[in-house]
CSV table of C-alpha atoms and ligand atoms in Angstrom, one decimal:
chain,number,residue,atom,x,y,z
V,247,MET,CA,106.2,-12.1,181.5
V,248,SER,CA,106.5,-8.9,183.5
V,249,ALA,CA,106.0,-9.3,187.3
V,250,ARG,CA,103.8,-6.2,187.4
V,251,GLU,CA,101.5,-5.7,184.5
V,252,LEU,CA,98.0,-4.8,183.5
V,253,VAL,CA,96.1,-7.3,181.3
V,254,VAL,CA,93.2,-5.6,179.6
V,255,LEU,CA,90.2,-7.8,179.2
V,256,GLY,CA,87.6,-5.3,178.0
V,257,THR,CA,87.4,-1.6,177.2
V,258,ALA,CA,83.8,-0.8,176.3
V,259,SER,CA,81.5,1.3,178.4
V,260,GLN,CA,77.7,0.7,178.5
V,261,VAL,CA,77.5,-1.4,175.3
V,262,PRO,CA,80.1,-3.9,174.0
V,263,THR,CA,81.1,-3.6,170.4
V,264,ARG,CA,82.6,-6.0,167.8
V,265,HIS,CA,86.0,-5.1,169.0
V,266,ARG,CA,85.5,-4.1,172.7
V,267,ASN,CA,84.2,-6.4,175.4
V,268,HIS,CA,82.6,-5.0,178.5
V,269,ASN,CA,85.2,-3.9,181.2
V,270,GLY,CA,87.6,-6.3,182.9
V,271,TYR,CA,91.2,-5.7,184.0
V,272,LEU,CA,93.7,-8.0,185.7
V,273,LEU,CA,96.6,-6.4,187.6
V,274,ARG,CA,99.5,-8.8,188.1
V,275,TRP,CA,101.5,-7.5,191.1
V,276,ASP,CA,104.4,-9.9,191.8
V,277,GLY,CA,102.7,-13.2,192.6
V,278,GLU,CA,99.2,-11.8,193.1
V,279,GLY,CA,96.3,-11.2,190.7
V,280,ILE,CA,93.7,-8.5,191.2
V,281,LEU,CA,90.6,-8.5,188.9
V,282,PHE,CA,88.9,-5.2,188.5
V,283,ASP,CA,85.3,-4.7,187.3
V,284,PRO,CA,84.5,-7.9,185.6
V,285,GLY,CA,81.8,-7.1,183.1
V,286,GLU,CA,79.8,-9.6,181.0
V,287,GLY,CA,82.0,-11.9,179.0
V,288,THR,CA,85.0,-11.6,181.4
V,289,GLN,CA,85.4,-15.4,181.8
V,290,ARG,CA,85.9,-15.8,178.0
V,291,GLN,CA,88.2,-12.8,177.8
V,292,MET,CA,90.3,-14.3,180.6
V,293,LEU,CA,90.7,-17.5,178.5
V,294,ARG,CA,91.7,-15.5,175.4
V,295,ALA,CA,94.2,-13.5,177.5
V,296,GLY,CA,95.7,-16.5,179.1
V,297,VAL,CA,94.5,-15.7,182.6
V,298,ALA,CA,93.2,-18.5,184.8
V,299,VAL,CA,91.0,-18.2,187.9
V,300,HIS,CA,93.9,-19.6,189.8
V,301,ASP,CA,95.7,-16.3,189.1
V,302,LEU,CA,93.1,-14.4,191.1
V,303,ASN,CA,93.6,-13.4,194.8
V,304,ARG,CA,91.3,-10.4,194.9
V,305,ILE,CA,88.3,-8.9,193.0
V,306,CYS,CA,87.6,-5.2,193.2
V,307,VAL,CA,84.3,-3.8,191.9
V,308,THR,CA,84.0,-0.1,191.6
V,309,HIS,CA,80.2,0.0,191.3
V,310,PHE,CA,77.1,-2.1,190.4
V,311,HIS,CA,76.4,-1.1,186.8
V,312,GLY,CA,76.3,-4.1,184.6
V,313,ASP,CA,79.3,-3.3,182.5
V,314,HIS,CA,81.4,-3.4,185.7
V,315,SER,CA,79.9,-6.3,187.5
V,316,LEU,CA,77.7,-8.7,185.4
V,317,GLY,CA,80.8,-10.9,184.9
V,318,LEU,CA,80.9,-11.7,188.6
V,319,ALA,CA,78.4,-14.5,188.3
V,320,GLY,CA,80.5,-16.4,185.7
V,321,VAL,CA,83.9,-15.7,187.3
V,322,ILE,CA,82.7,-16.7,190.8
V,323,GLN,CA,81.2,-20.0,189.5
V,324,ARG,CA,84.4,-20.7,187.5
V,325,ILE,CA,86.5,-20.1,190.6
V,326,ASN,CA,84.4,-22.8,192.3
V,327,LEU,CA,84.3,-25.2,189.3
V,328,ASP,CA,88.1,-25.1,189.2
V,329,LYS,CA,88.4,-25.4,193.0
V,330,VAL,CA,90.9,-22.6,193.4
V,331,PRO,CA,92.9,-23.7,196.5
V,332,HIS,CA,93.6,-20.3,198.0
V,333,GLU,CA,91.3,-17.7,199.5
V,334,ILE,CA,89.9,-14.9,197.2
V,335,THR,CA,88.7,-11.6,198.6
V,336,ALA,CA,86.0,-9.5,197.0
V,337,HIS,CA,85.7,-5.7,197.5
V,338,TYR,CA,82.7,-3.7,196.3
V,339,PRO,CA,80.5,-0.9,197.6
V,340,ARG,CA,78.5,-2.1,200.7
V,341,SER,CA,75.5,-0.3,199.4
V,342,GLY,CA,75.4,-2.8,196.5
V,343,GLN,CA,75.4,-5.9,198.8
V,344,ARG,CA,72.1,-7.1,197.4
V,345,PHE,CA,73.5,-7.0,193.8
V,346,PHE,CA,76.6,-8.9,194.9
V,347,ASP,CA,74.5,-11.5,196.6
V,348,ARG,CA,72.4,-12.0,193.5
V,349,LEU,CA,75.5,-12.2,191.2
V,350,ARG,CA,77.3,-14.6,193.6
V,351,TYR,CA,74.2,-16.9,193.8
V,352,ALA,CA,72.7,-16.2,190.3
V,353,THR,CA,72.2,-19.9,189.5
V,354,ALA,CA,72.8,-23.3,191.1
V,355,TYR,CA,76.4,-24.5,191.5
V,356,ARG,CA,78.5,-26.3,194.1
V,357,GLU,CA,80.4,-23.9,196.3
V,358,THR,CA,83.9,-25.2,197.0
V,359,VAL,CA,86.0,-22.1,197.5
V,360,ALA,CA,86.5,-19.6,200.4
V,361,LEU,CA,85.4,-16.3,198.8
V,362,THR,CA,85.7,-13.6,201.4
V,363,GLU,CA,83.3,-10.6,201.2
V,364,ALA,CA,85.0,-7.4,202.2
V,365,PRO,CA,82.6,-4.6,201.2
V,366,VAL,CA,83.7,-1.0,201.2
V,367,ASP,CA,81.8,1.8,202.9
V,368,THR,CA,84.4,4.5,203.6
V,369,ASP,CA,87.6,6.0,202.2
V,370,GLY,CA,90.9,4.5,203.4
V,371,PRO,CA,92.9,1.3,203.5
V,372,LEU,CA,91.2,-2.1,202.9
V,373,ALA,CA,94.1,-4.5,203.1
V,374,ARG,CA,97.8,-4.6,203.8
V,375,THR,CA,100.2,-7.2,202.4
V,376,PRO,CA,104.0,-7.2,202.3
V,377,GLY,CA,103.7,-6.0,198.7
V,378,TYR,CA,101.1,-3.3,198.9
V,379,THR,CA,98.4,-1.4,200.8
V,380,LEU,CA,95.0,-1.4,199.0
V,381,GLU,CA,93.0,1.7,199.5
V,382,ALA,CA,89.6,2.9,198.4
V,383,ARG,CA,88.2,6.4,197.6
V,384,LYS,CA,84.7,7.4,196.9
V,385,LEU,CA,83.9,8.6,193.4
V,386,SER,CA,81.0,10.7,192.0
V,387,HIS,CA,78.6,8.6,189.9
V,388,PRO,CA,74.8,8.1,189.9
V,389,VAL,CA,75.3,4.9,191.9
V,390,GLU,CA,77.8,4.7,194.7
V,391,ALA,CA,81.3,4.0,193.3
V,392,TYR,CA,84.7,3.6,194.8
V,393,GLY,CA,88.1,3.8,193.0
V,394,TYR,CA,91.0,1.7,194.2
V,395,ARG,CA,94.7,2.4,194.7
V,396,LEU,CA,97.7,0.1,195.5
V,397,VAL,CA,100.6,1.6,197.3
V,398,GLU,CA,103.8,-0.4,197.7
V,399,PRO,CA,105.7,0.6,200.8
V,400,ASP,CA,109.0,2.5,200.3
V,401,GLY,CA,112.1,0.3,200.6
V,402,ARG,CA,115.8,1.0,200.6
V,403,ARG,CA,118.3,0.4,197.9
V,404,MET,CA,121.8,-0.5,199.1
V,405,LEU,CA,124.6,1.5,197.5
V,406,PRO,CA,127.6,-0.8,196.8
V,407,GLY,CA,130.1,2.0,196.6
V,408,ARG,CA,129.1,3.4,200.0
V,409,LEU,CA,129.1,0.0,201.6
V,410,ALA,CA,132.6,-0.7,200.3
V,411,ALA,CA,133.8,2.7,201.5
V,412,HIS,CA,132.7,1.7,205.0
V,413,GLY,CA,134.1,-1.8,204.7
V,414,ILE,CA,130.6,-3.3,205.1
V,415,LYS,CA,130.3,-6.7,203.3
V,416,GLY,CA,128.9,-10.2,203.5
V,417,PRO,CA,126.5,-10.8,206.4
V,418,ASP,CA,127.1,-7.3,207.7
V,419,VAL,CA,125.0,-6.0,204.8
V,420,GLY,CA,122.0,-7.9,206.1
V,421,ARG,CA,122.8,-6.8,209.6
V,422,ILE,CA,122.7,-3.1,208.9
V,423,GLN,CA,119.5,-3.5,206.9
V,424,ARG,CA,117.8,-5.2,209.8
V,425,GLU,CA,119.3,-3.1,212.7
V,426,GLY,CA,119.4,0.3,211.0
V,427,THR,CA,123.0,0.9,212.1
V,428,LEU,CA,126.3,-0.9,212.2
V,429,GLY,CA,129.5,0.1,214.1
V,430,GLY,CA,128.2,3.7,214.2
V,431,VAL,CA,127.3,3.8,210.5
V,432,PRO,CA,123.6,4.6,209.9
V,433,LEU,CA,121.7,2.7,207.2
V,434,GLU,CA,120.9,6.0,205.5
V,435,GLU,CA,124.7,6.5,204.9
V,436,VAL,CA,125.0,3.4,202.7
V,437,SER,CA,121.5,3.3,201.1
V,438,GLU,CA,118.9,5.4,199.5
V,439,VAL,CA,115.1,5.4,199.5
V,440,ARG,CA,113.6,3.1,196.8
V,441,ARG,CA,110.2,4.6,196.3
V,442,GLY,CA,107.3,2.1,196.3
V,443,GLN,CA,105.2,1.8,193.1
V,444,ARG,CA,101.7,3.1,193.0
V,445,PHE,CA,98.8,2.0,190.8
V,446,ALA,CA,95.2,3.4,190.7
V,447,PHE,CA,92.0,2.2,189.1
V,448,VAL,CA,89.4,5.0,188.6
V,449,MET,CA,86.2,4.0,186.9
V,450,ASP,CA,82.9,5.8,186.3
V,451,THR,CA,83.1,9.2,187.9
V,452,ARG,CA,82.9,12.8,187.2
V,453,LEU,CA,85.8,15.0,188.5
V,454,CYS,CA,85.9,14.9,192.3
V,455,ASP,CA,88.4,14.9,195.2
V,456,GLY,CA,88.6,11.1,195.1
V,457,VAL,CA,89.8,11.1,191.5
V,458,TYR,CA,92.8,13.4,192.4
V,459,ALA,CA,93.6,11.5,195.6
V,460,LEU,CA,93.7,8.2,193.7
V,461,ALA,CA,95.8,9.5,190.9
V,462,GLU,CA,98.4,11.3,193.0
V,463,GLY,CA,102.0,10.2,192.1
V,464,CYS,CA,100.9,7.0,190.3
V,465,ASP,CA,103.3,4.9,188.2
V,466,MET,CA,100.2,3.7,186.4
V,467,LEU,CA,96.7,5.2,186.3
V,468,VAL,CA,93.9,3.3,184.6
V,469,ILE,CA,91.1,5.8,184.2
V,470,GLU,CA,87.8,6.0,182.3
V,471,SER,CA,87.5,8.4,179.5
V,472,THR,CA,84.0,7.6,178.2
V,473,PHE,CA,83.6,10.8,176.2
V,474,LEU,CA,85.6,13.1,174.0
V,475,ASP,CA,86.0,16.7,175.1
V,476,GLU,CA,83.3,18.0,172.8
V,477,ASP,CA,80.8,16.0,174.8
V,478,GLU,CA,81.9,17.3,178.2
V,479,ALA,CA,78.3,18.3,179.1
V,480,LEU,CA,77.1,14.7,178.6
V,481,ALA,CA,80.0,13.5,180.7
V,482,VAL,CA,79.1,15.7,183.6
V,483,ASP,CA,75.4,14.8,183.3
V,484,PHE,CA,76.0,11.0,183.3
V,485,GLY,CA,78.9,11.1,185.8
V,486,HIS,CA,81.8,10.4,183.5
V,487,LEU,CA,85.1,11.9,182.3
V,488,THR,CA,86.4,13.1,179.0
V,489,ALA,CA,89.8,12.3,177.5
V,490,GLY,CA,91.0,15.8,178.3
V,491,GLN,CA,89.7,15.7,181.8
V,492,ALA,CA,91.4,12.4,182.5
V,493,ALA,CA,94.7,13.6,181.0
V,494,ARG,CA,94.7,16.8,183.0
V,495,VAL,CA,94.2,14.7,186.2
V,496,ALA,CA,97.2,12.5,185.2
V,497,ARG,CA,99.3,15.5,184.2
V,498,ASP,CA,98.7,17.3,187.5
V,499,ALA,CA,99.2,14.1,189.6
V,500,GLY,CA,102.5,13.3,188.0
V,501,VAL,CA,101.3,10.0,186.5
V,502,ARG,CA,104.0,8.1,184.6
V,503,HIS,CA,101.8,5.9,182.5
V,504,LEU,CA,98.2,6.8,181.7
V,505,VAL,CA,95.9,4.1,180.5
V,506,LEU,CA,92.6,5.4,179.0
V,507,THR,CA,89.7,3.0,178.7
V,508,HIS,CA,85.8,2.6,179.0
V,509,PHE,CA,85.0,4.2,175.6
V,510,SER,CA,81.6,5.1,174.5
V,511,GLN,CA,80.5,3.1,171.4
V,512,ARG,CA,79.6,6.4,169.7
V,513,TYR,CA,83.2,7.1,168.7
V,514,ALA,CA,84.8,5.4,165.7
V,515,ASP,CA,88.4,6.6,166.0
V,516,PRO,CA,90.3,5.7,169.2
V,517,GLU,CA,93.2,7.9,168.1
V,518,GLU,CA,91.1,10.9,168.9
V,519,PHE,CA,91.3,10.0,172.6
V,520,GLU,CA,95.1,10.1,172.3
V,521,ARG,CA,95.1,13.4,170.5
V,522,GLN,CA,92.9,15.1,173.1
V,523,ALA,CA,94.9,13.7,176.0
V,524,ARG,CA,98.1,15.1,174.4
V,525,ALA,CA,96.4,18.4,173.7
V,526,ALA,CA,95.5,18.6,177.4
V,527,GLY,CA,99.2,18.6,178.2
V,528,TYR,CA,99.9,15.1,179.4
V,529,GLU,CA,103.4,14.1,178.4
V,530,GLY,CA,104.0,10.8,180.1
V,531,GLU,CA,103.5,7.3,178.6
V,532,LEU,CA,100.0,6.9,177.2
V,533,THR,CA,98.0,3.9,176.2
V,534,VAL,CA,94.5,4.0,174.7
V,535,ALA,CA,93.6,0.6,175.8
V,536,ARG,CA,92.6,-2.3,173.4
V,537,ASP,CA,91.1,-5.6,174.5
V,538,LEU,CA,93.7,-8.3,175.3
V,539,GLN,CA,96.5,-5.8,175.5
V,540,ARG,CA,99.2,-6.2,178.2
V,541,VAL,CA,100.7,-3.0,179.6
V,542,ALA,CA,103.8,-3.4,181.9
V,543,LEU,CA,104.2,-1.0,184.8
V,544,PRO,CA,107.0,1.5,184.2
V,545,LYS,CA,110.4,0.6,185.4
V,546,ARG,CA,111.3,1.9,188.9
V,547,ARG,CA,112.9,5.3,188.8
X,179,ZN,ZN1,80.7,1.9,183.2
């Protein structure tokens, strides 16, 4: 199992189909699990995908339309039923607090777990861990929506040839990493920047500044493409994207792996999303998401 991967739980927009559940996406990021937009049926999709509630550390909801949030009731109750021993944090638009309250307490159950509510009401960082900073950006949709972005801090990759040339070995390697210099040799001389990985989740929006900011330089971008390009007028009206719009964002942002999802039930042929994304000039890795698919983050450059 890859240490960093996307597990796709559902890929339908408004209406689930025989082959597509409502939304749901688990991002595995080293030891952590972040569940995005659990729609109806997410609990069962998790079972089918081999994801347990113990795998969850965070839940991020972009907005309170049912296809992105009705699964909260079931997932939260299951977290409590299974007595998950660690804290779980939930992020969602603060303007939808009343919806979150209703979903959290939709029916009677015994509350056993610390679920921390951390609502979002502004652009910017939400959480910092050693592995990533989680940020939010406002989107443009009929109800308030925020997209999410994980940015791993840049690190340094030691260069064995340079270390040897300077006679640095054994415990001295750790020393120069900690202290930034050793015997007059700066760390930069024997190492190079290892760029941190970036992931963004952009759901239910028309084109806006937030979309571009979230996508910028991402190793993986999961983005809605509810409509095909011929229905762009509908997309703008309802606050959604087309395949071509999403792909142009990814192209301009230098995205390495584009994952399209959240498809309207009106389209029979998923390959048309791929054709339109390619026609828009996106040349990186491309996945037209299917339920229960696993997509590994691209290898580090
Ligand atoms: Zn939606």
